[in-house]
Coordinates of C-alpha atoms in Angstrom, one line a residue:
Chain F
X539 CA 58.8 -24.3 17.6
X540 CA 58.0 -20.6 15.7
X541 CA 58.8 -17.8 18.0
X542 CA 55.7 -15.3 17.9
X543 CA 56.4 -12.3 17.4
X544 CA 55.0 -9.2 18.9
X545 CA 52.8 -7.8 16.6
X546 CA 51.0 -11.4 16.3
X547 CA 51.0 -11.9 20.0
X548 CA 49.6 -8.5 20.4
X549 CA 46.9 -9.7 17.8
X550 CA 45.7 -13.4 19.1
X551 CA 45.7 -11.1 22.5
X552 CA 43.2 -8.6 21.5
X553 CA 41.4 -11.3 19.1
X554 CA 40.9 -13.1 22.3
X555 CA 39.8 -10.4 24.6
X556 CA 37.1 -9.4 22.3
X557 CA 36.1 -12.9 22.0
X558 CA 35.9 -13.4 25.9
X559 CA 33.9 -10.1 25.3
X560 CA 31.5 -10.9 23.0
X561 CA 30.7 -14.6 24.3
X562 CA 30.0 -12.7 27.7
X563 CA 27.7 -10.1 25.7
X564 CA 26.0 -13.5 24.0
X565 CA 25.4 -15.0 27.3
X566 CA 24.4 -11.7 29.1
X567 CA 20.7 -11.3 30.5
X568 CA 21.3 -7.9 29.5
X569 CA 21.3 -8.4 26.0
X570 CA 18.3 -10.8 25.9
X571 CA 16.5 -7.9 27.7
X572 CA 17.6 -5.5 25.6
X573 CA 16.7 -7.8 22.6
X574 CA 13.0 -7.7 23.6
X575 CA 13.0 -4.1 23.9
X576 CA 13.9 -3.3 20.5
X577 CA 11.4 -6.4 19.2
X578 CA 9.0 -4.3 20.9
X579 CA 9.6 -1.4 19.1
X580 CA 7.3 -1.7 16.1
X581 CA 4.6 -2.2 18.8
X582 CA 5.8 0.9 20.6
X583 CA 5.7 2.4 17.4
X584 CA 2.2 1.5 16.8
X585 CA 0.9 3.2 20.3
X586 CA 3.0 6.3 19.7
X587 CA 1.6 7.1 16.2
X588 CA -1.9 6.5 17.8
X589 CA -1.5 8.6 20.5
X590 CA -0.4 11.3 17.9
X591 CA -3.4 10.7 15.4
X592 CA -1.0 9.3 12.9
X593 CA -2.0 5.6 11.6
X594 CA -2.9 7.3 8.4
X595 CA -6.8 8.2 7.4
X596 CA -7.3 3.9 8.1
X597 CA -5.5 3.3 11.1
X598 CA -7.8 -0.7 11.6
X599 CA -6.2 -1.5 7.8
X600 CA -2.6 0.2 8.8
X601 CA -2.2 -1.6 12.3
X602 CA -3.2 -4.4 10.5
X603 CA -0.8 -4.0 7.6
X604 CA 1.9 -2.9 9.8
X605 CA 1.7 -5.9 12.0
X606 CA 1.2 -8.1 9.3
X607 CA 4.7 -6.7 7.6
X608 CA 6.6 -7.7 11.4
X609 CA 5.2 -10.9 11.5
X610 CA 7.1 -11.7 8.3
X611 CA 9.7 -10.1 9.5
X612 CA 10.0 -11.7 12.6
X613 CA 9.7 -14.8 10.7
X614 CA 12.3 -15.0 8.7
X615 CA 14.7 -13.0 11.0
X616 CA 14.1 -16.2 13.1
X617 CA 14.8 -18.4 10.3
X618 CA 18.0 -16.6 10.2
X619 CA 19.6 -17.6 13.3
X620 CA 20.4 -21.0 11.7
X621 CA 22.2 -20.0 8.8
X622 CA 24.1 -17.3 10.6
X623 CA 25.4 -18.9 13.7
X624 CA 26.4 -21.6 11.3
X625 CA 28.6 -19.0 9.5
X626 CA 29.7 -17.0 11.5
X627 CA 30.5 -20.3 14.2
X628 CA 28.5 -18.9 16.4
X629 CA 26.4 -21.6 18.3
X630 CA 24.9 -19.0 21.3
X631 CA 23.1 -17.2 18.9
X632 CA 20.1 -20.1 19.1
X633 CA 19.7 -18.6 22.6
X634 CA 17.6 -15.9 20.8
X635 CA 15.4 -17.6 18.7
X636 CA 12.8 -18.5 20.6
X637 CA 12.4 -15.0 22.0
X638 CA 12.2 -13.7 18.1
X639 CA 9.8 -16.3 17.3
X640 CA 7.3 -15.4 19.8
X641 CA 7.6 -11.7 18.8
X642 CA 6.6 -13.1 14.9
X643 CA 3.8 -14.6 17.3
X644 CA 2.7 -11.9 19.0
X645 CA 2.7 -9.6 16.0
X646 CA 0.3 -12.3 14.3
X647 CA -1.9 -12.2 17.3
X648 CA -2.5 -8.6 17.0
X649 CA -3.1 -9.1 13.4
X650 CA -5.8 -11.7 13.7
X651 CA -7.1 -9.5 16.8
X652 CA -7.9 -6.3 14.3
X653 CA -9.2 -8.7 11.4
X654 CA -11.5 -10.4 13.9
X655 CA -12.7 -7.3 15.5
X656 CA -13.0 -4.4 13.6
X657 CA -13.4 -6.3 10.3
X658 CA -15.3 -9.1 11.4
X659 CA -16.8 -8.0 14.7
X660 CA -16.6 -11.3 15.9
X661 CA -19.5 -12.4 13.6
X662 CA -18.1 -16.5 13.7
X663 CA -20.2 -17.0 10.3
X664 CA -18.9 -14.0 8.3
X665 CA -15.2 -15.1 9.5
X666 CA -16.1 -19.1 8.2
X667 CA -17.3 -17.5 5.3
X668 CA -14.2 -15.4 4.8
X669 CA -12.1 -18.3 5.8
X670 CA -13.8 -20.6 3.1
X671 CA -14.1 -18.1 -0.4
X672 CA -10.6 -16.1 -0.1
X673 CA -7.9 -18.3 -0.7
X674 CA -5.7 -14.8 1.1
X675 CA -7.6 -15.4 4.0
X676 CA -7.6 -19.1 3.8
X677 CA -3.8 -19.5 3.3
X678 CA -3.2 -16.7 5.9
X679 CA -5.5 -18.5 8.6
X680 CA -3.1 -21.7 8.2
X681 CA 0.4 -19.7 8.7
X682 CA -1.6 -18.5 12.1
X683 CA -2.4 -22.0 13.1
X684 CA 0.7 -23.4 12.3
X685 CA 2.0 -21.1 14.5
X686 CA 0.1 -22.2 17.3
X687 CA 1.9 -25.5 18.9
X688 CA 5.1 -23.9 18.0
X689 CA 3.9 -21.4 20.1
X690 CA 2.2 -23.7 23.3
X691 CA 5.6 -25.8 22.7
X692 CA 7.9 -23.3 23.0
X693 CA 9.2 -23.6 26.6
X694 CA 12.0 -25.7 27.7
X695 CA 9.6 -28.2 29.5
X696 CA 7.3 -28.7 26.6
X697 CA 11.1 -29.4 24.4
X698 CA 11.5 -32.2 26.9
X699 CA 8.5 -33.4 27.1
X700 CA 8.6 -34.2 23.4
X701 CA 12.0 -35.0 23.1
X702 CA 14.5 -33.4 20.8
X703 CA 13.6 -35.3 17.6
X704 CA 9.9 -34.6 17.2
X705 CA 10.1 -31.0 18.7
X706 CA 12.4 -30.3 15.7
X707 CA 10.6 -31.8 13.3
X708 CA 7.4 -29.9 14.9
X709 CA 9.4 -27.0 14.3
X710 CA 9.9 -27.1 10.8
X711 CA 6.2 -26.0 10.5
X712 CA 8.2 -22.6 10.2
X713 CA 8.7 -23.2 6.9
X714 CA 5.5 -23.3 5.9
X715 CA 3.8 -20.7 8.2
X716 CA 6.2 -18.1 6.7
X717 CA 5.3 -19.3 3.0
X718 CA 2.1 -19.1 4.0
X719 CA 2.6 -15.9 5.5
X720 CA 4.1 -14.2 2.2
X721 CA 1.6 -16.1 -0.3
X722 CA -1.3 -14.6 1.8
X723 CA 0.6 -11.1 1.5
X724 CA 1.0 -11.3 -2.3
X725 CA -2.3 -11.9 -3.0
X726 CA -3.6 -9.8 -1.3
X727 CA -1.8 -6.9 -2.9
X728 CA -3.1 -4.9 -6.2
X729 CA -0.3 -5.0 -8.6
X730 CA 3.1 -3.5 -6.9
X731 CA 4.6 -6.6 -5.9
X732 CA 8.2 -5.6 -5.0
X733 CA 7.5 -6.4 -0.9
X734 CA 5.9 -9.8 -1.0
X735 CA 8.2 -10.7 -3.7
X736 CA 11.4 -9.7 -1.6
X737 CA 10.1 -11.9 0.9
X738 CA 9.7 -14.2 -0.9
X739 CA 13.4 -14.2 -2.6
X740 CA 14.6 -14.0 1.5
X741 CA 13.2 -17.3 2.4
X742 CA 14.4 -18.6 -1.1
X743 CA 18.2 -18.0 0.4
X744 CA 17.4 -18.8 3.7
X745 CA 15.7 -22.2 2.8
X746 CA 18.1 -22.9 0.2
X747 CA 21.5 -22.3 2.8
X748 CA 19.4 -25.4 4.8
X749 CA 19.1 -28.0 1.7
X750 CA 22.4 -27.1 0.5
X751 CA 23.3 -27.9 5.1
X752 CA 21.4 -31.4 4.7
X753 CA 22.6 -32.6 1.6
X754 CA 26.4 -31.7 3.0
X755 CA 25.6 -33.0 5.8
X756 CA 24.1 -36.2 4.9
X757 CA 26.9 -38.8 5.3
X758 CA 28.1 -37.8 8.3
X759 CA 25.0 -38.1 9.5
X760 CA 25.2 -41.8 10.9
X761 CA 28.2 -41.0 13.4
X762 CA 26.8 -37.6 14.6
X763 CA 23.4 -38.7 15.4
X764 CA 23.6 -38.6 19.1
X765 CA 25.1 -35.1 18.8
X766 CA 22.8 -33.4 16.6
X767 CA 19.6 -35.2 18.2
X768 CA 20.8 -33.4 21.4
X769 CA 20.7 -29.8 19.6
X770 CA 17.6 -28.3 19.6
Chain S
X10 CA 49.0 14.4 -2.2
X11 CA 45.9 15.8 0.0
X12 CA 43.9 17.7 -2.2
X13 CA 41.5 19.5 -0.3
X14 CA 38.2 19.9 -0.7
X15 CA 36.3 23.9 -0.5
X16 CA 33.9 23.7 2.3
X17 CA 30.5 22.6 1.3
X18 CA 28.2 25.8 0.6
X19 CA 24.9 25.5 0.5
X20 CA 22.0 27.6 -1.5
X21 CA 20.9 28.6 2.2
X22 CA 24.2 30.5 3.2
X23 CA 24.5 32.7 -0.4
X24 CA 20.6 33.1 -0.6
X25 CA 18.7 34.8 2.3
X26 CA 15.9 32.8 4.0
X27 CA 13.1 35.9 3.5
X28 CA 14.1 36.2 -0.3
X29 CA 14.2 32.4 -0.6
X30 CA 10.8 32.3 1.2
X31 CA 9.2 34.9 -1.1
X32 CA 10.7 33.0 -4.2
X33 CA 7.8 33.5 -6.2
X34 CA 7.0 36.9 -5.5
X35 CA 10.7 37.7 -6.3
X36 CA 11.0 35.9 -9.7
X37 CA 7.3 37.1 -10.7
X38 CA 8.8 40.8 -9.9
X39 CA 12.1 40.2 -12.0
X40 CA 9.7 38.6 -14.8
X41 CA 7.8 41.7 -14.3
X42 CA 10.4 43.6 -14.4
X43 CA 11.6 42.7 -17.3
X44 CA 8.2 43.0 -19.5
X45 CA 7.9 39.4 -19.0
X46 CA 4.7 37.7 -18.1
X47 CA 4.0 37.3 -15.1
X48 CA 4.1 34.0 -13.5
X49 CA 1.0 31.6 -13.5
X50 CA -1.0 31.8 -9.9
X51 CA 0.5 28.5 -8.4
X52 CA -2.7 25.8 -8.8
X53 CA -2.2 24.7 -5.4
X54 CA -4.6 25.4 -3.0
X55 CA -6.3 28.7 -5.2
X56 CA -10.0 28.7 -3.9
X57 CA -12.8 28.4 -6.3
X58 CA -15.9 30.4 -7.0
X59 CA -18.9 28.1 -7.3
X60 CA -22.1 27.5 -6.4
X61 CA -24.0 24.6 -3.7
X62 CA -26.3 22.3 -5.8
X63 CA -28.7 19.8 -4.9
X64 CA -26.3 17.0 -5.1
X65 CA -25.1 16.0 -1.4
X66 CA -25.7 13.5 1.2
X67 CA -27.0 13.7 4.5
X68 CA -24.0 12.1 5.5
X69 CA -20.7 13.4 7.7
X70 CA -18.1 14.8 5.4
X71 CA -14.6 12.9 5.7
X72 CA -12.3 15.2 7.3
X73 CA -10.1 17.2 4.3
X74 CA -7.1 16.3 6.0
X75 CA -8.0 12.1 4.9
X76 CA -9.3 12.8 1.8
X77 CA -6.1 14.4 0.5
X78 CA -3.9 12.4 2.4
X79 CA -5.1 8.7 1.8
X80 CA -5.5 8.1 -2.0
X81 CA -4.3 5.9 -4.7
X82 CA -2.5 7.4 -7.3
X83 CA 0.1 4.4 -8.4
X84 CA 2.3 7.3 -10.7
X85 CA 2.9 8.9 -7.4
X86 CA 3.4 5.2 -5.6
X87 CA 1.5 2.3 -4.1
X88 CA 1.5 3.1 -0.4
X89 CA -1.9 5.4 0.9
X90 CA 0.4 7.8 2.0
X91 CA 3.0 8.3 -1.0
X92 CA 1.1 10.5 -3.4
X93 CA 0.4 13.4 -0.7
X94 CA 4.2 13.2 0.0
X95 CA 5.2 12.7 -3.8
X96 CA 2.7 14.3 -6.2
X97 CA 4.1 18.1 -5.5
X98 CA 6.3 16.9 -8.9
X99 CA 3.7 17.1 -11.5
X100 CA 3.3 20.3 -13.2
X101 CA -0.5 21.1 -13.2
X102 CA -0.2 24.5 -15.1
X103 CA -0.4 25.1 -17.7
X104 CA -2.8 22.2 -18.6
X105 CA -4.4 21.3 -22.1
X106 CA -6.5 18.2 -22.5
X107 CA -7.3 17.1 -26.1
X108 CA -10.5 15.9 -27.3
X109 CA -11.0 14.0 -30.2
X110 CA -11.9 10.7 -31.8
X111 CA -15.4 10.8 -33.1
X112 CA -15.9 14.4 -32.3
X113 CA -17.6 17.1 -35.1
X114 CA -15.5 19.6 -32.9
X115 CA -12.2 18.1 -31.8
X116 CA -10.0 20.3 -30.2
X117 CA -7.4 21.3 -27.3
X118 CA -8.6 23.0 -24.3
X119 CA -6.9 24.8 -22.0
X120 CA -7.8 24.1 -18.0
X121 CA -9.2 27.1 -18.4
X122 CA -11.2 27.5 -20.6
X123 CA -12.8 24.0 -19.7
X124 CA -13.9 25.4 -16.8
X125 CA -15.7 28.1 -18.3
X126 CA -18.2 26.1 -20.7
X127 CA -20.1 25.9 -16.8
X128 CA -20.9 26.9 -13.9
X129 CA -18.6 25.2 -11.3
X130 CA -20.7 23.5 -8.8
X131 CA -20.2 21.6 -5.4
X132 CA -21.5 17.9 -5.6
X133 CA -21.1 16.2 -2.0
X134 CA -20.5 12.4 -3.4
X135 CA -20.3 9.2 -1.7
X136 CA -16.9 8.3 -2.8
X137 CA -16.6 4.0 -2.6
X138 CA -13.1 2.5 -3.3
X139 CA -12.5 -0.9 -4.5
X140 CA -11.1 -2.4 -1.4
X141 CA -13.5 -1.5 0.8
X142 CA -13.0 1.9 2.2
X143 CA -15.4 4.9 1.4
X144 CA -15.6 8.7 2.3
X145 CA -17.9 11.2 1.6
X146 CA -15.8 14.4 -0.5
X147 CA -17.0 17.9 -1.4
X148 CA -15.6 18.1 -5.2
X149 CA -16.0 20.8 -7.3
X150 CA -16.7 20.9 -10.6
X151 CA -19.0 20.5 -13.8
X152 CA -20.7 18.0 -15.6
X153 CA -19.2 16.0 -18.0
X154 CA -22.0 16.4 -20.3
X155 CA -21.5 19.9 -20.6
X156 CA -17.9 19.5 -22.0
X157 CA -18.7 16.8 -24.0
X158 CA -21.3 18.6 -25.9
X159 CA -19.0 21.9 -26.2
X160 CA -17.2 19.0 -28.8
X161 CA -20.1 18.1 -30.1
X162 CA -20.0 13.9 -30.2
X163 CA -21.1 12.1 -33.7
X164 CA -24.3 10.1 -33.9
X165 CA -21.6 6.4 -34.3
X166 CA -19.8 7.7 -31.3
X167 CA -21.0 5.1 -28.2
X168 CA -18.2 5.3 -25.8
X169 CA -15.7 7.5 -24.0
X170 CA -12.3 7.1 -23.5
X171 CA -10.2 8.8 -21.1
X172 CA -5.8 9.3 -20.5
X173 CA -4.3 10.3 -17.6
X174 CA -0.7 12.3 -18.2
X175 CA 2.4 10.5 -18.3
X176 CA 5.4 12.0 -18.0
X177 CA 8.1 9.8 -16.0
X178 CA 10.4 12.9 -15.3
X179 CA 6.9 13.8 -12.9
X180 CA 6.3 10.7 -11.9
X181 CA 9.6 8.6 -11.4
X182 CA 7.5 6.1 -9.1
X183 CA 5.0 4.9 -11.7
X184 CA 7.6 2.3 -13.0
X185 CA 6.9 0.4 -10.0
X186 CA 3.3 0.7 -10.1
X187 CA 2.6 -2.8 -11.4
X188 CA 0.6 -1.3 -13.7
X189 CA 1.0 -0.1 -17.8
X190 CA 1.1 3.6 -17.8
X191 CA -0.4 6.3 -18.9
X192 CA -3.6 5.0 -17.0
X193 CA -6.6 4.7 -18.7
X194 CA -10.4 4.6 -18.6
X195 CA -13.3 4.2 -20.1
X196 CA -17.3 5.0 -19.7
X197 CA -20.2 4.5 -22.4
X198 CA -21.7 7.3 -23.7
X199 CA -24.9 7.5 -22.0
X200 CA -23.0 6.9 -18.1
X201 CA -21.0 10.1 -19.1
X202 CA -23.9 12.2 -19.8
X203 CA -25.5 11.1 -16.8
X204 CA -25.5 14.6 -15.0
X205 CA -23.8 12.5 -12.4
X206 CA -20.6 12.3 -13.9
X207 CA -18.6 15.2 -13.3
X208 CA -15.0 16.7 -14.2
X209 CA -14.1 17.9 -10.7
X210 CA -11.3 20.3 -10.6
X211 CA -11.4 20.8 -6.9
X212 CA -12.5 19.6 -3.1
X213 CA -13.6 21.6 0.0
X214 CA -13.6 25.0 -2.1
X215 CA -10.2 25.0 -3.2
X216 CA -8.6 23.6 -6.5
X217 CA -7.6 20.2 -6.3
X218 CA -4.3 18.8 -4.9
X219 CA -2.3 17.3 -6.9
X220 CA -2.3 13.8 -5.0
X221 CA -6.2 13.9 -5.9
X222 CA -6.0 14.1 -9.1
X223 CA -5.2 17.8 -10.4
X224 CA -6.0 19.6 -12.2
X225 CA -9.1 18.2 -13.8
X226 CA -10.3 14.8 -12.9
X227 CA -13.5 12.4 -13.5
X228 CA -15.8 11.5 -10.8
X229 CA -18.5 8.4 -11.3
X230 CA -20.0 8.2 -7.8
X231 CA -21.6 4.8 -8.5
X232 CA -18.6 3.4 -9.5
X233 CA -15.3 2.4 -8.2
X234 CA -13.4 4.7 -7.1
X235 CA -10.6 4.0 -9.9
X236 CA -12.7 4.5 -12.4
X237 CA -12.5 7.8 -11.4
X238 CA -9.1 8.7 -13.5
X239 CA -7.1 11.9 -12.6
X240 CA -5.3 14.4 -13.9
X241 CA -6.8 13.8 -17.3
X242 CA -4.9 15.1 -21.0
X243 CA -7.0 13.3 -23.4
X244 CA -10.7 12.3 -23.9
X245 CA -11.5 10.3 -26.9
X246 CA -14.6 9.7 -28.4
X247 CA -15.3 5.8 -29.9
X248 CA -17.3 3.4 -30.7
X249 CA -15.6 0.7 -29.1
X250 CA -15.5 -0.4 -25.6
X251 CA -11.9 1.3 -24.6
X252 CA -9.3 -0.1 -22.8
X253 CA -9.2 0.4 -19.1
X254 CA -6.0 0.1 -17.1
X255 CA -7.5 -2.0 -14.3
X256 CA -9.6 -4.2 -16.8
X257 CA -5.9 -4.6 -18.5
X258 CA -4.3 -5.7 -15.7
X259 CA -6.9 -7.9 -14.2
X260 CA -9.6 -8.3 -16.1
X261 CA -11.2 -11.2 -13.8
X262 CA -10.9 -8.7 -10.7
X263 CA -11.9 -5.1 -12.4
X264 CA -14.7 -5.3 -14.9
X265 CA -15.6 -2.5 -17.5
X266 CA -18.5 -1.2 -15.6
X267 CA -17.3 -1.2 -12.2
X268 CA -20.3 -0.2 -10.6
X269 CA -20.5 -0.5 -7.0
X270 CA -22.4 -3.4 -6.0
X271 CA -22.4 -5.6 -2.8
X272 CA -23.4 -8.5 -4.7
X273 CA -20.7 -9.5 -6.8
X274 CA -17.7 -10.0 -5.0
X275 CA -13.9 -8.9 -6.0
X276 CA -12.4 -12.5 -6.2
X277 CA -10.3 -11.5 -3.8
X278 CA -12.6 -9.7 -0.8
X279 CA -15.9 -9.0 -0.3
X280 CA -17.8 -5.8 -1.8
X281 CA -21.0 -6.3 0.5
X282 CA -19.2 -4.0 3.3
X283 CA -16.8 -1.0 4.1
X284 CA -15.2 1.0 6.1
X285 CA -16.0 4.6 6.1
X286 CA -12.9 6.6 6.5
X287 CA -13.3 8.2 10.5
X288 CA -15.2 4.9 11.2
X289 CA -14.0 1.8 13.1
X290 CA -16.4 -1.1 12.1
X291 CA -17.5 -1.1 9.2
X292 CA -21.2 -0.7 7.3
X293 CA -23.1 -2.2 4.4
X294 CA -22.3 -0.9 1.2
X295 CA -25.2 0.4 -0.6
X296 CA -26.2 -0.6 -4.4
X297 CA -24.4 1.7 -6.8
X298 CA -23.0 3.5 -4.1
X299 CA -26.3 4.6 -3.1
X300 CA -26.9 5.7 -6.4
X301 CA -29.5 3.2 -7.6
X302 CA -32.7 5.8 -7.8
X303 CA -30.9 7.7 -10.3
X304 CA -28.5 5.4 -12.3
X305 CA -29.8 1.9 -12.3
X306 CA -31.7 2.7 -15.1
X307 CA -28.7 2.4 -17.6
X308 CA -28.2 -0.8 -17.0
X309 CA -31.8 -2.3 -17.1
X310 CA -31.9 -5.5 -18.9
X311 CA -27.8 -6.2 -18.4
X312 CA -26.8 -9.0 -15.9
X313 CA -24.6 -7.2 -13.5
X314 CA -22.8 -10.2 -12.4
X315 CA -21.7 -10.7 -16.1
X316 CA -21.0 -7.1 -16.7
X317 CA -19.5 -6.3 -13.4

């Protein structure tokens, strides 16, 4: 049997302590909350500058901008937690999804909420119209509704009621509403296409980490079934 | 070894903050001083003597502040914001632009001198941008015609061709501006003698900034606003429809004659509304910018959903 010795007991003691440490931070209500504050941020943001006269000469087009940017964000930060709690081994990381996919959700809501308002005025003919002619708008309109039922089936009760299996596959619509999401953004912009086109690039690697996931985990697949179709 | 490093000084601690303040003054004084000449009056912000003219709208001026602080100007970057922040780089004096091509006179003129050939006057335009915002700007200037006939256009010459400067030391951001640089434009003939069109070399009295286009820039009011090119070196006289940066980079979206019009769509968004910078909820967009009285008449007979 090796002997440790002190350094290296000294090290698995203090690589355990801060693991005890950051499982309880993982678990924490704290952190969740805190989480939520600093998703809330941009929106914080938003009410600050407009309080201080300072969404630009346009504010309608830079709130709508603006939240347009988080919702991408948001989307493929969420799309993140997968590939990073897979490398890192960290499993309670899937705690905070959901909470960062309703903040992409929220941000799109506000977004719609300006176009529909203050570009629109709630004209249901002009927005059909819009809906219909500009493939931006039409591309952007599905992300939003794709959104939707990952939305409305986003609570624990609505995972259950659907059962693991479908609710994921339901899910996956992520994919798509953040393509959707950057496609709508890079056509809409003149000719600098450095942001949409970074996006785009992130949800390369982030869709690419999951093929390469599948295709390793493939023939494993028949004996782990009743695990993984318990992960949600 | 530690080799140490001095203590970081900075110009602040060896220069003082009056002398540093009064920079100009001070090195206008040594020039002086020394015989030199003295310095150039900075072009920012000088105000301008000119005259009111006829030319305004009965409509609510957009506050300075918005007009020099939301503009495209893709050398100076793509975001609204970025050429009021990044413009301050471009040297607008001294200034020469070059006129040439099919010209009896061609020649280089000096900013100052251009402005002489007439009297500056303050035109109150409706100013309509391609994606659907619009604001209403006091420029100051003179009418293109006048400067076109100080060189003296041949009978062949049909078209005018305009260059804005590009120097990537003053504009490091224009290599991501999507676009091929310098920027260029392009009017017939008979649109630049309209005694619309206008060189404007300033806005609300006071020379222009440079994220609006110093020092001498074109204004089309019943056009796009991009049509409007800025900080002009070179107008060329042809008789050939010139090149125009937009056109080059999307022809299907940005048409030769960008002339405001609500009918014909950008493939992209509508053109039959905008928002008027100030304004929440947006409002119809007039023919030719509400222009049509004076310059539908140049394009009588031409299908403006062909020639858009």
């Amino acid at each position: 049997m090796p002997i440790r010795s002190p350094v290296s007991t000294l090290a698995w003691i203090c690589a355990n302590f801060i693991e005890t440490v950051w499982k309880k931070i993982l678990f924490s209500r704290w952190t969740k909350a805190t989480l939520f504050a600093v998703c809330l941020i941009p929106a914080a943001l938003l009410v600050w500058r407009g309080f201080q006269g300072d969404l630009t000469a346009n504010p309608v087009e830079y709130i709508e901008h603006n939240t347009g940017d988080w919702t991408i964000r948001f989307l493929l930060i969420t799309l993140s937690v997968t590939p990073l709690r897979k490398i890192f081994t960290q499993p309670l990381l899937t705690r905070y999804r959901r909470m960062l996919g309703l903040f992409s959700f929220f941000y799109v809501c506000v977004h719609m909420l300006m176009y529909l308002t203050f570009d629109q005025m709630f004209d249901p003919a002009a927005i059909w119209a819009d809906v219909v002619k500009r493939p931006y708008i039409t591309v952007g309109t599905a992300g939003l509704l794709m959104l939707i039922p990952l939305a409305v089936t986003s609570t624990a009760a609505m995972v259950r009621r659907l059962g693991p299996k479908r609710w994921q596959l339901l899910h996956r619509l992520i994919y798509f509403a953040t393509l959707a999401g950057i496609i709508h953004f890079y056509w809409l912009v003149k000719s600098d296409i450095r942001e949409p086109l970074m996006y785009g690039v992130i949800l390369a690697l982030l869709m690419l980490f999951r093929v390469r996931m599948w295709l390793s985990n493939k023939p494993t697949s028949a004996e782990t079934r009743p695990l993984t179709a318990t992960r949600t | 070894m530690l080799i140490r490093k001095p203590a970081d000084l900075r110009y602040s601690d060896v220069t003082p903050k009056e002398l540093y303040l009064n920079r100009r003054r001070f090195l206008a004084a040594g020039s002086a001083a020394l015989g030199a000449l003295a310095l150039p009056p900075t072009s920012n912000a000088a105000s301008l003597s000119f005259s009111k003219s006829s030319y305004t709208v009965d409509e609510k001026l957009t506050p300075k502040d918005d007009v020099t602080h939301y503009n495209n100007y893709y050398e100076f970057g793509t975001g609204k914001e970025e050429p009021a922040r990044y413009a301050n780089t471009l040297i607008t004096s001294p200034w020469t632009v070059e006129f040439g091509g099919m010209v009896n006179k061609p020649q280089k003129l000096d900013i100052t001198s251009i402005i002489k050939i007439a009297p500056l006057e303050e035109r109150i335009y409706r100013h309509r941008c391609v994606e659907a915002w619009s604001m209403v700007i006091p420029w100051i200037g003179l009418p293109l015609s006048a400067v076109l006939k100080q060189v003296d256009p041949k009978p062949g010459a049909k078209y005018v061709a305009f260059q804005t400067l590009h120097d990537p030391k003053q504009m490091p951001r224009g290599k991501y501006a999507g676009i091929d640089l310098p920027y260029v434009e392009g009017l017939r003939l008979d649109e630049a003698m309209h005694p619309l069109a206008i060189l404007a070399v300033g806005l609300y009295g006071e020379s222009l900034p440079n994220q609006n286009g110093a020092p001498i820039r074109l204004v089309t009011p019943w056009k796009y606003g991009f049509k409007g090119i800025k900080s002009i070196v070179k107008i060329t006289l042809t008789d050939k429809e010139p090149p125009c940066t937009w056109n080059i980079t999307n022809a299907r979206e940005y048409g030769f004659y960008s002339n405001v019009n609500p009918q014909v769509d950008h493939p992209r968004w509508t053109q039959a509304s905008e928002r008027r910078i100030g304004e929440l909820f947006k409002r119809k967009t007039l023919p030719f910018n509400g222009y049509a009285d004076q310059v539908a008449g140049l394009y009588s007979g031409m299908d403006l959903r062909k020639f858009y």
